[in-house]
Amino acid sequence: MTEMLETLLQACIAFLKIGAFSFGGGYAVVAFIQREVVEGHGWITPENFVNVVAIAEMTPGPIAVNSSTFVGYNLAGILGGIVCSASTLAIPFVLALIVAIYFSKFKDNIYLKNALSGIRPAVIGLIAASCLSVGKISFSGWESVIFFLVALVMVWKAKINPIIALITCGVLGAVLYGWVFPMLGI
């Protein structure tokens, strides 16, 4: 019992850190979450992490919250899911409250505008790093590259809703991996 509580406390601290750095969006922190929960503590496998990211894309809520709920539940059941989720949200909640109180006073401040201009490209870099990190695990063969290209064309070129692209690739995956590939011996 004490080992589980100690692990849950470690998870809370990890998700407090994740929450502090994912304020405003989870994509920029995917690599950080992966380092904490997969590589740092080994709470979930790399494959499970990619599944969490995929599920987070299909459900409401940021990636950090979905990840914390999943990991917390795996570690300590429903209580673990609730505690880890609350840990992820604690710092962003306080920061959002502070920003809401003081934003009107500083919204025209040139230093704040300049800082935000510097942060934007850094966030894009973090998102790109996250894409590469998740991509290393996700591309397991030529089949996964085809699914990636199908989704890319659907969303980028055909302007199809990303949810429709996810559902389409999910159905194709179920059919191909569950029926066609086994018949062909692939």
PDB file of C-alpha atoms in Angstrom:
ATOM      1  CA  MET A   1       0.000   0.000   0.000  1.00  0.00           C
ATOM      2  CA  THR A   2       2.780   2.455   0.879  1.00  0.00           C
ATOM      3  CA  GLU A   3       4.568   1.602  -2.383  1.00  0.00           C
ATOM      4  CA  MET A   4       1.425   2.502  -4.324  1.00  0.00           C
ATOM      5  CA  LEU A   5       1.073   5.784  -2.412  1.00  0.00           C
ATOM      6  CA  GLU A   6       4.737   6.594  -3.033  1.00  0.00           C
ATOM      7  CA  THR A   7       4.307   5.894  -6.756  1.00  0.00           C
ATOM      8  CA  LEU A   8       1.142   7.992  -6.819  1.00  0.00           C
ATOM      9  CA  LEU A   9       2.990  10.855  -5.100  1.00  0.00           C
ATOM     10  CA  GLN A  10       5.774  10.608  -7.725  1.00  0.00           C
ATOM     11  CA  ALA A  11       3.107  10.676 -10.448  1.00  0.00           C
ATOM     12  CA  CYS A  12       1.483  13.760  -8.876  1.00  0.00           C
ATOM     13  CA  ILE A  13       4.823  15.574  -8.834  1.00  0.00           C
ATOM     14  CA  ALA A  14       5.508  14.550 -12.444  1.00  0.00           C
ATOM     15  CA  PHE A  15       2.071  15.768 -13.541  1.00  0.00           C
ATOM     16  CA  LEU A  16       2.438  19.019 -11.603  1.00  0.00           C
ATOM     17  CA  LYS A  17       5.577  19.632 -13.701  1.00  0.00           C
ATOM     18  CA  ILE A  18       3.805  18.566 -16.884  1.00  0.00           C
ATOM     19  CA  GLY A  19       0.862  20.827 -16.074  1.00  0.00           C
ATOM     20  CA  ALA A  20       3.175  23.749 -15.421  1.00  0.00           C
ATOM     21  CA  PHE A  21       4.782  23.395 -18.845  1.00  0.00           C
ATOM     22  CA  SER A  22       1.676  22.470 -20.809  1.00  0.00           C
ATOM     23  CA  PHE A  23      -0.187  25.629 -19.862  1.00  0.00           C
ATOM     24  CA  GLY A  24      -1.994  26.702 -23.026  1.00  0.00           C
ATOM     25  CA  GLY A  25      -1.738  23.476 -24.982  1.00  0.00           C
ATOM     26  CA  GLY A  26      -0.592  19.894 -24.815  1.00  0.00           C
ATOM     27  CA  TYR A  27       1.057  19.467 -28.213  1.00  0.00           C
ATOM     28  CA  ALA A  28       4.107  21.458 -27.216  1.00  0.00           C
ATOM     29  CA  VAL A  29       4.641  19.187 -24.230  1.00  0.00           C
ATOM     30  CA  VAL A  30       4.124  15.732 -25.776  1.00  0.00           C
ATOM     31  CA  ALA A  31       7.867  14.999 -25.765  1.00  0.00           C
ATOM     32  CA  PHE A  32       8.097  16.135 -22.130  1.00  0.00           C
ATOM     33  CA  ILE A  33       5.190  13.889 -21.138  1.00  0.00           C
ATOM     34  CA  GLN A  34       6.830  10.991 -22.984  1.00  0.00           C
ATOM     35  CA  ARG A  35      10.112  11.528 -21.132  1.00  0.00           C
ATOM     36  CA  GLU A  36       8.378  11.644 -17.750  1.00  0.00           C
ATOM     37  CA  VAL A  37       5.891   8.768 -18.010  1.00  0.00           C
ATOM     38  CA  VAL A  38       7.603   6.431 -20.506  1.00  0.00           C
ATOM     39  CA  GLU A  39      11.346   6.949 -20.328  1.00  0.00           C
ATOM     40  CA  GLY A  40      11.744   8.481 -16.869  1.00  0.00           C
ATOM     41  CA  HIS A  41       9.431   6.328 -14.761  1.00  0.00           C
ATOM     42  CA  GLY A  42       8.354   3.536 -17.114  1.00  0.00           C
ATOM     43  CA  TRP A  43       4.729   3.817 -16.041  1.00  0.00           C
ATOM     44  CA  ILE A  44       3.516   2.989 -19.563  1.00  0.00           C
ATOM     45  CA  THR A  45       5.125   1.557 -22.685  1.00  0.00           C
ATOM     46  CA  PRO A  46       6.002   3.674 -25.744  1.00  0.00           C
ATOM     47  CA  GLU A  47       3.204   1.940 -27.654  1.00  0.00           C
ATOM     48  CA  ASN A  48       0.686   2.762 -24.907  1.00  0.00           C
ATOM     49  CA  PHE A  49       1.893   6.362 -24.975  1.00  0.00           C
ATOM     50  CA  VAL A  50       1.208   6.616 -28.701  1.00  0.00           C
ATOM     51  CA  ASN A  51      -2.221   5.099 -28.059  1.00  0.00           C
ATOM     52  CA  VAL A  52      -2.856   7.723 -25.356  1.00  0.00           C
ATOM     53  CA  VAL A  53      -1.954  10.499 -27.798  1.00  0.00           C
ATOM     54  CA  ALA A  54      -4.223   8.951 -30.443  1.00  0.00           C
ATOM     55  CA  ILE A  55      -7.103   8.616 -27.975  1.00  0.00           C
ATOM     56  CA  ALA A  56      -6.498  12.163 -26.741  1.00  0.00           C
ATOM     57  CA  GLU A  57      -7.049  13.339 -30.313  1.00  0.00           C
ATOM     58  CA  MET A  58     -10.489  11.747 -30.333  1.00  0.00           C
ATOM     59  CA  THR A  59     -11.688  12.818 -26.899  1.00  0.00           C
ATOM     60  CA  PRO A  60     -12.323  16.158 -25.255  1.00  0.00           C
ATOM     61  CA  GLY A  61      -9.548  17.553 -23.124  1.00  0.00           C
ATOM     62  CA  PRO A  62      -5.891  18.315 -23.563  1.00  0.00           C
ATOM     63  CA  ILE A  63      -3.305  15.626 -24.131  1.00  0.00           C
ATOM     64  CA  ALA A  64      -1.720  16.269 -20.728  1.00  0.00           C
ATOM     65  CA  VAL A  65      -5.033  15.680 -18.918  1.00  0.00           C
ATOM     66  CA  ASN A  66      -5.820  12.531 -20.887  1.00  0.00           C
ATOM     67  CA  SER A  67      -2.293  11.235 -20.277  1.00  0.00           C
ATOM     68  CA  SER A  68      -2.459  11.952 -16.556  1.00  0.00           C
ATOM     69  CA  THR A  69      -5.855  10.298 -16.244  1.00  0.00           C
ATOM     70  CA  PHE A  70      -4.659   7.196 -18.103  1.00  0.00           C
ATOM     71  CA  VAL A  71      -1.399   6.870 -16.165  1.00  0.00           C
ATOM     72  CA  GLY A  72      -3.067   7.617 -12.818  1.00  0.00           C
ATOM     73  CA  TYR A  73      -5.763   5.027 -13.475  1.00  0.00           C
ATOM     74  CA  ASN A  74      -3.117   2.441 -14.432  1.00  0.00           C
ATOM     75  CA  LEU A  75      -1.194   3.173 -11.240  1.00  0.00           C
ATOM     76  CA  ALA A  76      -3.999   3.426  -8.677  1.00  0.00           C
ATOM     77  CA  GLY A  77      -7.410   2.971 -10.258  1.00  0.00           C
ATOM     78  CA  ILE A  78     -10.085   5.672 -10.260  1.00  0.00           C
ATOM     79  CA  LEU A  79      -8.520   7.570  -7.347  1.00  0.00           C
ATOM     80  CA  GLY A  80      -5.181   7.651  -9.188  1.00  0.00           C
ATOM     81  CA  GLY A  81      -6.864   8.991 -12.321  1.00  0.00           C
ATOM     82  CA  ILE A  82      -8.576  11.752 -10.374  1.00  0.00           C
ATOM     83  CA  VAL A  83      -5.491  12.717  -8.347  1.00  0.00           C
ATOM     84  CA  CYS A  84      -3.132  12.763 -11.350  1.00  0.00           C
ATOM     85  CA  SER A  85      -5.657  14.753 -13.410  1.00  0.00           C
ATOM     86  CA  ALA A  86      -6.045  17.274 -10.605  1.00  0.00           C
ATOM     87  CA  SER A  87      -2.246  17.534 -10.349  1.00  0.00           C
ATOM     88  CA  THR A  88      -2.011  18.324 -14.053  1.00  0.00           C
ATOM     89  CA  LEU A  89      -4.647  21.046 -13.776  1.00  0.00           C
ATOM     90  CA  ALA A  90      -3.498  22.680 -10.526  1.00  0.00           C
ATOM     91  CA  ILE A  91      -0.731  24.975 -11.833  1.00  0.00           C
ATOM     92  CA  PRO A  92      -2.502  25.954 -15.095  1.00  0.00           C
ATOM     93  CA  PHE A  93      -5.593  26.838 -13.055  1.00  0.00           C
ATOM     94  CA  VAL A  94      -3.592  29.158 -10.793  1.00  0.00           C
ATOM     95  CA  LEU A  95      -1.733  30.653 -13.781  1.00  0.00           C
ATOM     96  CA  ALA A  96      -4.970  31.227 -15.712  1.00  0.00           C
ATOM     97  CA  LEU A  97      -6.452  32.959 -12.695  1.00  0.00           C
ATOM     98  CA  ILE A  98      -3.415  35.241 -12.378  1.00  0.00           C
ATOM     99  CA  VAL A  99      -3.380  35.997 -16.109  1.00  0.00           C
ATOM    100  CA  ALA A 100      -7.103  36.780 -16.079  1.00  0.00           C
ATOM    101  CA  ILE A 101      -6.638  39.223 -13.225  1.00  0.00           C
ATOM    102  CA  TYR A 102      -3.648  41.063 -14.687  1.00  0.00           C
ATOM    103  CA  PHE A 103      -4.005  40.709 -18.475  1.00  0.00           C
ATOM    104  CA  SER A 104      -5.979  43.894 -19.026  1.00  0.00           C
ATOM    105  CA  LYS A 105      -3.219  45.889 -17.302  1.00  0.00           C
ATOM    106  CA  PHE A 106      -0.414  44.470 -19.457  1.00  0.00           C
ATOM    107  CA  LYS A 107      -2.049  43.593 -22.802  1.00  0.00           C
ATOM    108  CA  ASP A 108      -0.465  46.606 -24.564  1.00  0.00           C
ATOM    109  CA  ASN A 109       2.943  46.219 -22.914  1.00  0.00           C
ATOM    110  CA  ILE A 110       5.682  46.112 -25.581  1.00  0.00           C
ATOM    111  CA  TYR A 111       7.854  43.734 -23.517  1.00  0.00           C
ATOM    112  CA  LEU A 112       5.004  41.250 -23.211  1.00  0.00           C
ATOM    113  CA  LYS A 113       4.306  41.479 -26.958  1.00  0.00           C
ATOM    114  CA  ASN A 114       7.997  40.924 -27.721  1.00  0.00           C
ATOM    115  CA  ALA A 115       8.167  37.956 -25.335  1.00  0.00           C
ATOM    116  CA  LEU A 116       5.137  36.366 -26.994  1.00  0.00           C
ATOM    117  CA  SER A 117       6.717  36.932 -30.423  1.00  0.00           C
ATOM    118  CA  GLY A 118       9.730  34.937 -29.245  1.00  0.00           C
ATOM    119  CA  ILE A 119       7.670  32.191 -27.649  1.00  0.00           C
ATOM    120  CA  ARG A 120       5.545  31.413 -30.741  1.00  0.00           C
ATOM    121  CA  PRO A 121       8.401  29.981 -32.878  1.00  0.00           C
ATOM    122  CA  ALA A 122       9.685  28.024 -29.875  1.00  0.00           C
ATOM    123  CA  VAL A 123       6.256  26.415 -29.454  1.00  0.00           C
ATOM    124  CA  ILE A 124       6.293  25.396 -33.132  1.00  0.00           C
ATOM    125  CA  GLY A 125       9.723  23.829 -32.559  1.00  0.00           C
ATOM    126  CA  LEU A 126       8.417  21.910 -29.542  1.00  0.00           C
ATOM    127  CA  ILE A 127       5.440  20.666 -31.544  1.00  0.00           C
ATOM    128  CA  ALA A 128       7.771  19.533 -34.351  1.00  0.00           C
ATOM    129  CA  ALA A 129       9.981  17.712 -31.827  1.00  0.00           C
ATOM    130  CA  SER A 130       6.893  16.011 -30.393  1.00  0.00           C
ATOM    131  CA  CYS A 131       5.812  14.926 -33.873  1.00  0.00           C
ATOM    132  CA  LEU A 132       9.225  13.388 -34.515  1.00  0.00           C
ATOM    133  CA  SER A 133       9.235  11.676 -31.120  1.00  0.00           C
ATOM    134  CA  VAL A 134       5.795  10.130 -31.596  1.00  0.00           C
ATOM    135  CA  GLY A 135       6.583   9.374 -35.246  1.00  0.00           C
ATOM    136  CA  LYS A 136       9.570   7.196 -34.290  1.00  0.00           C
ATOM    137  CA  ILE A 137       7.229   4.894 -32.403  1.00  0.00           C
ATOM    138  CA  SER A 138       4.234   5.142 -34.738  1.00  0.00           C
ATOM    139  CA  PHE A 139       5.929   4.259 -38.027  1.00  0.00           C
ATOM    140  CA  SER A 140       6.397   0.543 -37.554  1.00  0.00           C
ATOM    141  CA  GLY A 141       6.299  -0.456 -41.207  1.00  0.00           C
ATOM    142  CA  TRP A 142       5.205   0.541 -44.685  1.00  0.00           C
ATOM    143  CA  GLU A 143       1.549   0.101 -43.681  1.00  0.00           C
ATOM    144  CA  SER A 144       1.767   2.848 -41.066  1.00  0.00           C
ATOM    145  CA  VAL A 145       3.362   5.201 -43.611  1.00  0.00           C
ATOM    146  CA  ILE A 146       0.395   4.618 -45.934  1.00  0.00           C
ATOM    147  CA  PHE A 147      -2.065   5.419 -43.134  1.00  0.00           C
ATOM    148  CA  PHE A 148      -0.096   8.577 -42.373  1.00  0.00           C
ATOM    149  CA  LEU A 149      -0.193   9.655 -46.026  1.00  0.00           C
ATOM    150  CA  VAL A 150      -3.928   8.908 -46.316  1.00  0.00           C
ATOM    151  CA  ALA A 151      -4.663  11.032 -43.239  1.00  0.00           C
ATOM    152  CA  LEU A 152      -2.326  13.793 -44.417  1.00  0.00           C
ATOM    153  CA  VAL A 153      -3.982  14.009 -47.840  1.00  0.00           C
ATOM    154  CA  MET A 154      -7.469  13.876 -46.314  1.00  0.00           C
ATOM    155  CA  VAL A 155      -6.821  16.703 -43.852  1.00  0.00           C
ATOM    156  CA  TRP A 156      -4.330  18.894 -45.678  1.00  0.00           C
ATOM    157  CA  LYS A 157      -5.279  18.610 -49.344  1.00  0.00           C
ATOM    158  CA  ALA A 158      -8.939  17.527 -49.273  1.00  0.00           C
ATOM    159  CA  LYS A 159      -9.718  19.698 -46.212  1.00  0.00           C
ATOM    160  CA  ILE A 160     -11.645  16.860 -44.558  1.00  0.00           C
ATOM    161  CA  ASN A 161     -12.350  17.166 -40.846  1.00  0.00           C
ATOM    162  CA  PRO A 162      -9.539  15.496 -38.815  1.00  0.00           C
ATOM    163  CA  ILE A 163     -12.085  13.442 -36.880  1.00  0.00           C
ATOM    164  CA  ILE A 164     -13.380  11.966 -40.149  1.00  0.00           C
ATOM    165  CA  ALA A 165      -9.772  11.193 -41.145  1.00  0.00           C
ATOM    166  CA  LEU A 166      -9.179   9.426 -37.799  1.00  0.00           C
ATOM    167  CA  ILE A 167     -12.375   7.398 -38.117  1.00  0.00           C
ATOM    168  CA  THR A 168     -11.575   6.500 -41.724  1.00  0.00           C
ATOM    169  CA  CYS A 169      -8.049   5.348 -40.856  1.00  0.00           C
ATOM    170  CA  GLY A 170      -9.399   3.442 -37.835  1.00  0.00           C
ATOM    171  CA  VAL A 171     -11.922   1.577 -39.986  1.00  0.00           C
ATOM    172  CA  LEU A 172      -9.272   0.919 -42.663  1.00  0.00           C
ATOM    173  CA  GLY A 173      -6.909  -0.336 -39.957  1.00  0.00           C
ATOM    174  CA  ALA A 174      -9.527  -2.672 -38.520  1.00  0.00           C
ATOM    175  CA  VAL A 175     -10.305  -4.071 -41.973  1.00  0.00           C
ATOM    176  CA  LEU A 176      -6.727  -4.321 -43.238  1.00  0.00           C
ATOM    177  CA  TYR A 177      -5.031  -5.538 -40.046  1.00  0.00           C
ATOM    178  CA  GLY A 178      -7.966  -7.707 -38.955  1.00  0.00           C
ATOM    179  CA  TRP A 179      -8.912  -9.284 -42.272  1.00  0.00           C
ATOM    180  CA  VAL A 180      -6.909  -8.412 -45.407  1.00  0.00           C
ATOM    181  CA  PHE A 181      -3.308  -8.583 -44.086  1.00  0.00           C
ATOM    182  CA  PRO A 182      -3.859 -11.902 -42.250  1.00  0.00           C
ATOM    183  CA  MET A 183      -5.394 -13.394 -45.428  1.00  0.00           C
ATOM    184  CA  LEU A 184      -2.342 -12.274 -47.403  1.00  0.00           C
ATOM    185  CA  GLY A 185       0.036 -13.495 -44.709  1.00  0.00           C
ATOM    186  CA  ILE A 186       1.375  -9.982 -44.015  1.00  0.00           C
TER     187      ILE A 186
END
